[in-house]
Coordinates of C-alpha atoms (C1' of nucleotides) in Angstrom, one line a residue:
Chain A
M12 CA 27.8 -9.0 38.1
T13 CA 25.2 -8.1 40.9
L14 CA 23.3 -5.3 40.7
T15 CA 24.9 -2.5 43.2
R16 CA 22.7 -0.8 46.0
H17 CA 21.6 2.1 43.5
G18 CA 20.5 -0.5 41.1
R19 CA 22.8 1.2 38.4
A20 CA 25.6 -0.6 36.8
P21 CA 29.3 0.6 37.7
A22 CA 31.6 1.8 35.2
G23 CA 32.6 -1.3 33.7
Y24 CA 28.7 -2.5 33.3
D25 CA 27.4 -5.3 31.4
P26 CA 24.2 -4.6 29.4
S27 CA 22.9 -8.0 29.7
A28 CA 22.9 -7.7 33.9
F29 CA 19.3 -5.3 33.7
P30 CA 16.2 -5.8 32.1
S31 CA 15.9 -3.7 29.0
F32 CA 12.8 -1.5 27.5
A33 CA 10.9 0.2 24.9
V34 CA 10.4 3.4 25.6
T35 CA 7.4 4.7 23.2
V36 CA 5.6 8.5 23.6
D37 CA 2.1 8.7 23.2
V38 CA 0.4 11.8 22.6
V39 CA -3.3 13.2 24.1
V40 CA -4.3 16.0 21.7
L41 CA -7.0 18.1 23.1
T42 CA -9.1 20.9 21.9
I43 CA -12.5 22.3 21.4
E44 CA -15.2 21.9 19.3
G45 CA -18.8 22.5 19.3
G46 CA -18.6 23.6 22.9
R47 CA -17.5 20.4 24.0
L48 CA -13.8 19.0 24.7
Q49 CA -12.6 17.0 22.2
V50 CA -9.6 14.5 21.6
L51 CA -7.7 13.1 18.7
L52 CA -7.6 9.3 18.4
V53 CA -6.3 6.7 15.8
Q54 CA -7.4 3.9 14.8
R55 CA -5.4 0.5 13.7
G56 CA -5.9 -2.4 12.1
L57 CA -3.0 -4.5 14.0
E58 CA -3.6 -7.4 16.7
P59 CA -4.6 -7.4 19.4
F60 CA -6.1 -4.5 19.4
Q61 CA -7.9 -4.1 16.0
G62 CA -10.9 -2.0 16.0
S63 CA -9.9 -0.4 19.0
W64 CA -8.8 3.1 19.3
A65 CA -5.5 4.6 20.5
L66 CA -3.5 7.6 21.3
P67 CA -1.1 8.7 18.5
G68 CA 2.2 7.7 19.7
G69 CA 5.5 6.3 18.7
F70 CA 9.0 5.1 19.9
K71 CA 11.3 7.5 21.5
R72 CA 14.7 7.3 20.0
P73 CA 18.1 7.6 21.7
Y74 CA 19.5 10.9 20.2
E75 CA 16.5 12.8 21.3
T76 CA 14.7 14.2 24.7
L77 CA 11.2 12.9 25.3
D78 CA 9.8 16.4 24.6
E79 CA 11.7 16.4 20.9
A80 CA 10.3 12.4 20.6
A81 CA 6.6 14.0 21.2
A82 CA 6.6 16.9 19.0
R83 CA 7.9 14.8 16.7
E84 CA 5.1 12.3 16.8
L85 CA 2.7 14.9 16.5
R86 CA 4.3 16.6 13.7
E87 CA 4.1 13.0 12.1
E88 CA 0.5 12.5 12.5
T89 CA -1.5 16.0 12.7
S90 CA -0.7 19.1 10.5
I91 CA 0.4 20.6 13.9
Q92 CA 4.1 22.2 13.4
D93 CA 4.8 23.7 16.7
A94 CA 2.6 23.1 20.3
P95 CA 3.9 25.2 22.8
T96 CA 1.9 23.5 25.2
L97 CA 3.1 20.0 24.8
R98 CA 3.6 19.1 28.3
Q99 CA 4.9 15.7 30.2
L100 CA 1.9 13.9 31.7
G101 CA 4.1 11.1 33.5
A102 CA 5.1 7.8 32.8
Y103 CA 3.1 4.6 32.8
G104 CA 4.7 0.9 32.9
D105 CA 2.5 -1.7 34.3
P106 CA 3.5 -4.7 33.1
G107 CA 1.8 -6.5 30.3
R108 CA -0.1 -2.9 29.4
D109 CA 1.3 -3.9 26.1
P110 CA 0.5 -7.7 25.8
R111 CA 3.8 -8.4 23.0
M112 CA 6.4 -6.3 24.9
N113 CA 7.9 -4.8 27.7
V114 CA 7.0 -1.0 27.1
V115 CA 7.2 2.2 29.0
T116 CA 5.3 4.9 27.8
V117 CA 5.4 8.4 28.4
A118 CA 2.5 10.1 27.8
Y119 CA 2.1 14.0 26.7
L120 CA -0.7 16.9 26.8
A121 CA -1.0 18.8 23.6
V122 CA -3.7 21.3 23.5
V123 CA -4.3 23.4 20.2
R124 CA -7.0 25.3 18.5
E125 CA -7.7 22.9 16.0
V126 CA -6.1 19.7 14.6
G127 CA -6.2 20.6 11.1
E128 CA -5.4 17.8 8.3
I129 CA -4.9 14.7 9.7
V130 CA -2.2 12.3 8.0
A131 CA -3.2 9.5 7.0
G132 CA -0.5 6.6 8.2
S133 CA -0.1 3.6 6.4
D134 CA -1.5 1.0 9.3
A135 CA -4.2 3.3 10.5
A136 CA -7.5 2.5 9.6
G137 CA -9.0 5.8 10.3
A138 CA -8.3 9.0 12.8
A139 CA -11.0 10.9 14.3
L140 CA -11.8 13.7 16.9
V141 CA -13.7 12.2 19.4
S142 CA -15.8 13.7 22.8
V143 CA -13.7 13.1 25.4
A144 CA -16.9 12.2 27.5
E145 CA -17.6 9.3 25.0
A146 CA -14.3 8.2 25.3
L147 CA -14.2 8.1 28.7
D148 CA -17.7 6.5 29.6
G149 CA -16.5 3.4 27.8
A150 CA -18.7 3.6 24.5
L151 CA -15.1 3.7 22.5
E152 CA -13.3 0.7 23.5
L153 CA -9.5 2.2 23.7
A154 CA -6.2 0.1 23.6
F155 CA -3.7 -0.6 25.7
D156 CA -3.9 1.8 29.1
H157 CA -5.1 4.5 26.9
G158 CA -8.4 5.3 29.0
R159 CA -6.7 5.8 32.1
I160 CA -4.1 7.9 30.3
L161 CA -6.8 10.2 28.5
A162 CA -8.6 10.5 32.2
D163 CA -5.3 11.8 33.7
A164 CA -4.7 14.4 30.8
V165 CA -8.1 15.8 31.0
E166 CA -7.9 15.9 34.8
R167 CA -4.3 17.8 34.3
A168 CA -5.8 19.7 31.9
R169 CA -8.5 21.1 34.3
V170 CA -5.8 21.9 37.1
D171 CA -3.5 23.7 34.4
L172 CA -6.4 25.8 33.3
E173 CA -6.4 27.5 36.4
Q174 CA -2.7 27.5 37.7
T175 CA -1.1 28.2 34.1
G176 CA -2.5 30.1 31.0
L177 CA -3.0 27.2 29.3
A178 CA -6.6 28.5 28.2
I179 CA -5.5 30.6 25.0
S180 CA -3.7 27.5 23.4
F181 CA -7.3 26.3 22.9
V182 CA -8.0 29.8 21.4
G183 CA -6.9 31.5 18.4
T184 CA -4.8 34.5 17.9
T185 CA -7.7 36.5 18.2
F186 CA -10.2 35.4 20.0
T187 CA -14.0 36.9 21.6
L188 CA -14.5 37.1 25.3
A189 CA -17.3 34.3 24.4
E190 CA -14.8 32.3 23.0
L191 CA -12.6 31.9 25.9
R192 CA -15.4 31.5 28.0
A193 CA -16.5 28.7 26.1
V194 CA -13.4 26.9 26.7
Y195 CA -13.3 27.1 30.5
E196 CA -17.1 26.0 30.9
A197 CA -16.0 23.2 28.5
V198 CA -13.1 22.0 29.9
W199 CA -14.5 22.4 33.8
G200 CA -18.1 21.2 33.3
V201 CA -19.2 24.6 34.3
T202 CA -20.9 27.8 33.3
L203 CA -19.6 30.9 34.2
D204 CA -21.3 34.0 34.4
P205 CA -20.4 36.6 31.5
A206 CA -20.2 39.6 33.3
N207 CA -17.9 38.2 35.8
F208 CA -16.1 36.7 33.3
R209 CA -15.2 40.0 31.5
R210 CA -14.6 42.0 34.5
A211 CA -11.8 39.5 36.0
L212 CA -10.0 39.8 32.1
I213 CA -10.1 43.7 32.4
A214 CA -9.4 44.0 36.0
E215 CA -5.7 44.4 35.2
D216 CA -3.8 45.1 31.8
G217 CA -1.9 42.1 30.6
W218 CA -4.6 39.6 30.0
I219 CA -6.7 40.7 26.9
V220 CA -5.7 43.2 24.2
P221 CA -8.3 44.6 22.1
T222 CA -7.9 44.9 18.4
G223 CA -10.2 47.1 17.4
K224 CA -11.9 44.7 15.0
R225 CA -15.4 42.9 16.0
A226 CA -16.5 39.3 14.8
Q227 CA -19.5 38.5 12.9
P228 CA -22.5 37.4 14.8
G229 CA -23.9 33.7 14.7
P230 CA -27.0 32.9 12.6
A231 CA -29.1 33.8 15.6
G232 CA -27.7 37.7 15.7
G233 CA -26.8 39.4 18.3
K234 CA -24.4 42.5 19.3
P235 CA -20.9 42.0 17.4
A236 CA -18.3 40.9 20.0
E237 CA -14.6 42.8 20.0
L238 CA -11.8 40.9 19.0
Y239 CA -9.3 40.4 21.3
K240 CA -5.5 39.4 21.4
A241 CA -3.4 37.7 24.4
G242 CA -1.6 39.5 26.9
R243 CA 1.8 38.7 28.5
S244 CA 0.0 37.6 31.8
W245 CA -0.4 34.4 30.4
A246 CA 2.9 33.1 30.7
Y247 CA 2.2 33.7 34.5
G248 CA -1.5 32.1 35.0
S249 CA -4.9 32.3 34.7
P250 CA -7.3 35.4 35.6
I251 CA -10.1 32.6 36.1
R252 CA -10.2 30.7 39.2
R253 CA -12.3 27.5 39.4
P254 CA -15.6 27.9 40.4
R255 CA -15.8 26.1 44.2
R256 CA -19.2 24.8 44.2
A257 CA -19.4 24.3 40.6
R258 CA -22.9 25.7 39.3
E259 CA -24.1 22.7 36.7
K260 CA -23.7 22.9 33.4
G261 CA -26.6 24.4 31.6
A262 CA -28.2 25.7 35.0
R263 CA -28.8 29.3 35.7
Chain B
M24 CA 10.6 -4.1 8.9
T25 CA 9.8 -0.7 9.1
L26 CA 8.1 1.1 11.9
T27 CA 4.5 1.7 11.6
R28 CA 2.4 4.6 11.5
H29 CA 2.3 4.6 15.4
G30 CA 6.0 3.6 16.1
R31 CA 5.0 0.2 17.7
A32 CA 6.0 -2.8 16.0
P33 CA 3.4 -5.1 14.6
A34 CA 2.0 -8.4 16.1
G35 CA 5.2 -10.4 14.4
Y36 CA 7.7 -7.7 15.3
D37 CA 11.1 -7.9 15.4
P38 CA 12.9 -6.9 18.8
S39 CA 16.3 -5.6 17.0
A40 CA 14.0 -2.8 15.0
F41 CA 13.5 -0.6 17.9
P42 CA 16.1 1.1 20.5
S43 CA 16.1 -0.3 24.1
F44 CA 16.6 1.1 27.2
A45 CA 17.4 0.7 30.5
V46 CA 14.3 2.0 32.7
T47 CA 15.2 3.4 36.4
V48 CA 13.3 4.6 39.0
D49 CA 14.8 7.6 41.3
V50 CA 12.7 8.6 44.3
V51 CA 12.7 12.3 46.2
V52 CA 12.3 11.6 49.6
L53 CA 11.3 15.0 51.4
T54 CA 10.8 15.4 55.4
I55 CA 10.5 18.7 57.6
E56 CA 13.4 18.7 60.1
G57 CA 14.2 21.8 61.9
G58 CA 11.7 23.9 60.4
R59 CA 13.1 23.0 56.9
L60 CA 12.5 21.2 53.9
Q61 CA 15.1 18.6 53.6
V62 CA 15.6 15.7 51.0
L63 CA 17.8 12.4 51.4
L64 CA 20.7 12.2 49.2
V65 CA 23.1 8.9 48.8
Q66 CA 26.7 9.4 48.2
R67 CA 28.5 7.0 45.5
G68 CA 31.9 5.9 45.1
L69 CA 31.8 5.4 41.4
E70 CA 32.7 7.1 38.1
P71 CA 31.6 9.1 36.7
F72 CA 30.0 10.8 39.1
Q73 CA 32.1 9.9 41.7
G74 CA 32.0 12.0 45.2
S75 CA 28.6 14.0 44.2
W76 CA 25.1 13.3 45.8
A77 CA 22.4 11.3 44.0
L78 CA 18.7 10.1 44.6
P79 CA 18.1 6.9 45.8
G80 CA 16.7 4.5 43.0
G81 CA 17.7 1.4 40.9
F82 CA 16.0 -0.4 37.6
K83 CA 12.8 -1.4 37.1
R84 CA 12.0 -5.1 36.7
P85 CA 9.9 -6.4 34.0
Y86 CA 7.2 -7.9 36.6
E87 CA 6.6 -4.9 38.3
T88 CA 4.9 -1.7 38.1
L89 CA 6.6 1.9 38.3
D90 CA 4.9 2.4 41.3
E91 CA 6.1 -0.9 42.7
A92 CA 9.5 -0.3 41.5
A93 CA 9.3 3.1 43.6
A94 CA 8.2 1.9 46.9
R95 CA 10.5 -1.2 46.7
E96 CA 13.7 1.2 46.1
L97 CA 12.6 3.2 49.3
R98 CA 12.1 -0.1 51.2
E99 CA 15.6 -0.7 50.4
E100 CA 17.3 2.0 51.1
T101 CA 15.6 3.5 54.1
S102 CA 13.4 2.0 56.9
I103 CA 10.3 3.4 55.8
Q104 CA 8.0 0.3 54.9
D105 CA 4.9 2.2 53.5
A106 CA 4.8 5.7 52.2
P107 CA 1.0 6.5 51.3
T108 CA 2.4 9.3 49.7
L109 CA 4.6 7.9 46.8
R110 CA 3.7 9.5 43.6
Q111 CA 4.9 9.7 40.0
L112 CA 6.6 13.1 39.3
G113 CA 7.6 12.4 35.7
A114 CA 9.9 10.9 33.1
Y115 CA 13.6 12.2 32.5
G116 CA 15.2 10.9 29.2
D117 CA 17.6 13.3 27.6
P118 CA 20.0 11.7 25.7
G119 CA 23.5 11.8 27.6
R120 CA 21.5 12.2 31.4
D121 CA 23.8 9.3 32.0
P122 CA 27.1 9.1 29.9
R123 CA 27.2 5.4 30.6
M124 CA 24.7 4.0 28.8
N125 CA 20.7 4.8 27.4
V126 CA 18.7 5.2 30.4
V127 CA 14.9 6.4 31.1
T128 CA 14.4 7.4 34.7
V129 CA 10.9 8.1 36.0
A130 CA 10.8 10.0 39.0
Y131 CA 8.9 9.4 42.4
L132 CA 7.8 11.8 45.1
A133 CA 7.9 10.7 48.9
V134 CA 7.2 12.5 51.7
V135 CA 7.4 11.0 55.1
R136 CA 7.7 12.5 58.9
E137 CA 10.9 11.0 59.5
V138 CA 13.4 9.1 57.6
G139 CA 14.5 6.8 60.0
E140 CA 17.6 4.2 59.7
I141 CA 18.8 4.7 56.8
V142 CA 20.2 1.7 55.1
A143 CA 24.0 1.6 53.9
G144 CA 24.8 -0.3 51.0
S145 CA 27.9 -1.8 49.3
D146 CA 28.6 1.1 47.1
A147 CA 27.2 3.9 49.2
A148 CA 30.0 6.6 50.5
G149 CA 27.3 7.8 52.8
A150 CA 23.5 8.8 52.8
A151 CA 22.1 12.2 54.6
L152 CA 19.5 14.2 54.8
V153 CA 20.3 17.6 53.0
S154 CA 18.5 21.2 53.3
V155 CA 16.8 21.6 49.9
A156 CA 17.6 24.8 50.0
E157 CA 21.2 24.0 49.9
A158 CA 21.0 21.0 47.5
L159 CA 19.4 23.6 44.7
D160 CA 21.5 26.7 45.3
G161 CA 24.7 24.5 44.0
A162 CA 26.3 24.1 46.8
L163 CA 26.0 20.7 46.5
E164 CA 27.0 18.6 43.4
L165 CA 24.1 16.5 42.3
A166 CA 24.8 13.5 39.8
F167 CA 22.8 12.9 36.5
D168 CA 20.2 15.5 36.1
H169 CA 19.0 15.1 39.8
G170 CA 19.3 19.0 40.5
R171 CA 16.4 19.3 38.1
I172 CA 14.6 16.2 39.3
L173 CA 14.5 17.9 42.9
A174 CA 13.5 21.3 41.6
D175 CA 10.7 19.5 40.0
A176 CA 9.8 17.5 43.2
V177 CA 9.8 20.8 45.2
E178 CA 7.3 22.2 42.9
R179 CA 5.0 20.0 43.1
A180 CA 5.3 19.2 46.8
R181 CA 4.4 23.4 46.9
V182 CA 1.1 22.4 44.7
D183 CA 0.0 19.4 46.1
L184 CA 0.2 20.9 49.6
E185 CA -2.7 23.0 48.4
Q186 CA -4.4 20.9 46.2
T187 CA -4.5 17.7 48.2
G188 CA -3.8 16.5 51.7
L189 CA -0.1 16.2 51.7
A190 CA 0.7 18.4 54.4
I191 CA -0.1 15.8 57.2
S192 CA 2.0 13.2 55.7
F193 CA 4.9 15.4 57.1
V194 CA 3.6 15.3 60.8
G195 CA 3.2 11.8 63.0
T196 CA -0.5 10.5 64.0
T197 CA -0.7 13.1 66.5
F198 CA 0.5 16.8 66.1
T199 CA 0.0 20.4 67.5
L200 CA -1.4 22.9 65.0
A201 CA 2.2 24.6 65.5
E202 CA 3.5 21.5 63.8
L203 CA 1.2 21.5 61.0
R204 CA 1.9 25.2 60.1
A205 CA 5.6 24.6 60.4
V206 CA 4.8 22.5 57.5
Y207 CA 3.8 24.6 55.5
E208 CA 5.7 27.3 55.9
A209 CA 8.5 25.3 55.4
V210 CA 7.8 24.2 52.1
W211 CA 6.1 27.8 51.0
G212 CA 8.2 29.8 52.4
V213 CA 6.1 31.5 54.1
T214 CA 4.7 32.9 57.6
L215 CA 1.3 32.1 58.0
D216 CA -1.1 34.1 61.0
P217 CA -1.4 31.5 63.7
A218 CA -4.9 32.9 64.7
N219 CA -6.2 32.3 61.0
F220 CA -4.5 29.2 60.7
R221 CA -6.2 27.7 63.5
R222 CA -9.8 29.2 62.5
A223 CA -9.4 27.3 58.9
L224 CA -8.8 24.0 60.6
I225 CA -11.7 24.2 62.8
A226 CA -13.9 25.8 60.7
E227 CA -15.1 22.3 59.2
D228 CA -15.4 19.3 61.0
G229 CA -12.8 16.8 59.2
W230 CA -9.9 18.5 59.1
I231 CA -8.7 17.9 62.7
V232 CA -9.9 15.6 65.6
P233 CA -8.9 16.6 69.1
T234 CA -7.4 13.6 71.3
G235 CA -7.5 15.6 74.5
K236 CA -3.8 15.2 75.4
R237 CA -1.2 18.1 75.4
A238 CA 2.3 18.1 73.7
Q239 CA 5.3 18.7 76.2
P240 CA 6.3 22.6 75.7
G241 CA 9.4 23.0 74.3
P242 CA 12.4 24.3 76.7
A243 CA 11.4 28.2 76.1
G244 CA 8.3 27.4 78.4
G245 CA 4.9 28.1 76.7
K246 CA 1.4 27.0 76.7
P247 CA 1.1 23.2 76.4
A248 CA -0.4 22.7 72.8
E249 CA -3.5 20.4 72.4
L250 CA -2.6 17.2 70.4
Y251 CA -4.9 16.5 67.3
K252 CA -5.2 13.4 65.0
A253 CA -6.1 14.0 61.3
G254 CA -10.0 14.0 60.1
R255 CA -11.0 12.6 56.8
S256 CA -11.1 15.3 55.1
W257 CA -7.5 15.5 54.1
A258 CA -8.6 12.6 51.3
Y259 CA -9.7 15.4 49.2
G260 CA -7.7 18.4 49.6
S261 CA -6.5 20.9 52.0
P262 CA -8.2 23.4 54.5
I263 CA -5.0 26.2 53.7
R264 CA -4.4 28.1 50.4
R265 CA -1.4 29.2 49.6
P266 CA -1.1 33.1 50.0
R267 CA -1.4 35.2 47.1
R268 CA 0.8 37.8 48.1
A269 CA 3.8 35.6 49.8
R270 CA 4.6 37.3 52.8
E271 CA 8.3 36.7 53.3
K272 CA 9.5 34.1 56.0
G273 CA 10.3 35.9 59.1
A274 CA 8.7 39.1 58.3
R275 CA 6.1 40.4 61.0
Chain C
dC13 C1' 8.3 38.7 87.4
dT14 C1' 9.5 38.1 82.0
dA15 C1' 9.6 35.8 77.7
dA16 C1' 7.8 32.7 75.2
dT17 C1' 4.2 29.5 73.2
dA18 C1' -0.9 28.4 72.6
dG19 C1' -5.4 30.1 71.8
dT20 C1' -9.7 33.7 71.5
dG21 C1' -12.0 37.7 69.2
dT22 C1' -13.0 41.3 66.4
dC23 C1' -12.4 44.3 62.4
dT24 C1' -11.2 45.5 57.6
dC25 C1' -10.6 44.6 53.2
dT26 C1' -11.2 42.2 48.5
dA27 C1' -12.9 39.7 45.4
dA28 C1' -16.4 36.0 44.3
dG29 C1' -21.0 36.0 42.4
dA30 C1' -25.7 37.1 41.4
dC31 C1' -28.5 39.9 38.5
dA32 C1' -30.9 44.1 36.6
dG33 C1' -30.5 46.9 33.0
dT34 C1' -28.4 48.6 28.5
dA35 C1' -26.5 48.2 23.3
dT36 C1' -26.8 46.1 19.2
dT37 C1' -27.6 42.6 15.9
dC38 C1' -30.7 38.9 13.0
dC39 C1' -35.4 38.0 11.7
Chain D
dG28 C1' -41.2 44.3 16.7
dG29 C1' -39.0 39.9 18.8
dA30 C1' -35.0 37.2 20.0
dA31 C1' -30.4 36.4 20.5
dT32 C1' -26.0 37.9 21.9
dA33 C1' -22.6 41.8 23.6
dC34 C1' -21.7 44.8 27.4
dT35 C1' -22.2 47.8 32.2
dG36 C1' -23.3 48.8 36.7
dT37 C1' -24.5 47.6 41.7
dC38 C1' -25.1 45.0 45.1
dT39 C1' -24.2 41.3 48.8
dT40 C1' -21.6 38.1 51.1
dA41 C1' -17.8 35.0 52.2
dG42 C1' -13.2 34.6 52.9
dA43 C1' -8.8 36.3 53.9
dG44 C1' -5.8 38.7 56.8
dA45 C1' -4.2 42.0 60.3
dC46 C1' -4.1 42.2 65.2
dA47 C1' -5.3 43.4 69.9
dC48 C1' -6.3 40.5 73.6
dT49 C1' -6.0 36.3 77.2
dA50 C1' -4.1 31.5 78.5
dT51 C1' -0.5 28.7 80.4
dT52 C1' 3.9 27.1 80.7
dA53 C1' 9.5 27.6 81.9
dG54 C1' 13.5 30.0 84.1

DNA sequence: CTAATAGTGTCTCTAAGACAGTATTCC
DNA sequence: GGAATACTGTCTTAGAGACACTATTAG
């Protein structure tokens, strides 16, 4: 048979008439630690990428959706049971991206407060949280095209931080305004004015709800910060806009 | 063999140990005609979607990238030889999305000034430009999950119109400000003030460059509009921001 | 002439941003 | 007390938006 105009096989198709692929799902798990954006990477003992780091991932199964496959991979490799912010980044299918076989991978972005216990697998030489800056500047050898995927994921996180309520996924159920501000500062690489940040959040109801409790001050002291929980408005967007003229991080 | 922790087959893998898929590429071609956003759809004579409309698309081949596959499909079905704005939307792999076989499709968005001659294929009962509003409100029966893909494409276009220089892809090499404004109005479904629109574009150099020529007025008369060409700044973004409080289209 | 479209000038109001000053903690 | 962090109040300014007005065409 020949391929039809649409490239799809008609009703009585012959499976040998079109190329077949393995389809995998890779997950970029981002979190904030020490005021810096971090990504979860695993190290594998397998050729031809022995010793290099890779994103966690695995095969899609025929009877699950892509979203379900990503959620399953996340559950299998971390102690994260439920990641509401698991979102698709895109598909990567360059020929030769996996030298062993014909693989199209679909990348996902997950944003979590903490990674928790990392589930050690049989073939994993290790797994670690790595600074995104380090992973992207070439200091770390990344397998496949995972460097490109990671770069795309970070760019997506920067956009979503402004367009969606992604920010609260980085913090716990209760948080201080300084913690929330640190999320924006780490992902965007900027410094935000604490006073204006607060004002944007309390200008309208729905962003933050006071709990009445206070956080413990750090070792250097300071006034104890109020603890808030997230309001309903995060379902629709973010109260903080990305600064047009980015103030360098650390500048004042 | 068993699947490894990463779900990938190790060096001496057995191809029968993981599920295989057909990978297709579908292209959402958007254009503006008559002040309305339109999409290119094809009608097919094949079961089980006989009589329904679908996005143009076809199989990815092993030795091309996904981007190349999308560009090839676009060339094969329209007279568009080169679409600089061909961008990936995402992957769609729900089980059963194609009842005939196991298919993961990767959707692309192309924005063009005009579709030109539509290349008729052997199995295509027809091809047409259809209003996006009509295609999405259920008036038209769309095959597979192409309704969802189209909805995602339109949402992406709305975002990219603000974040990137997508707008000039909708117009020709020279254009009037009214034409350019119509792009923003059609995609966002809003009415923009012509005066403020002009001001945003001439506030900085780099957005529009006067050609010295003037367009012919329409049948209703009016002052002939200056013809401009696009400046360099469109590579980095858009001078027009999406209105926060959307004025209804047609309101004044 | 009127209707229609292109283009100019100007006013108002909001929100971003800068920053001085106060409150409460640790040392 | 001083240093550090949390929080409040206020001023300035850039930009979005509204809209009156002028210019040039078709009929």
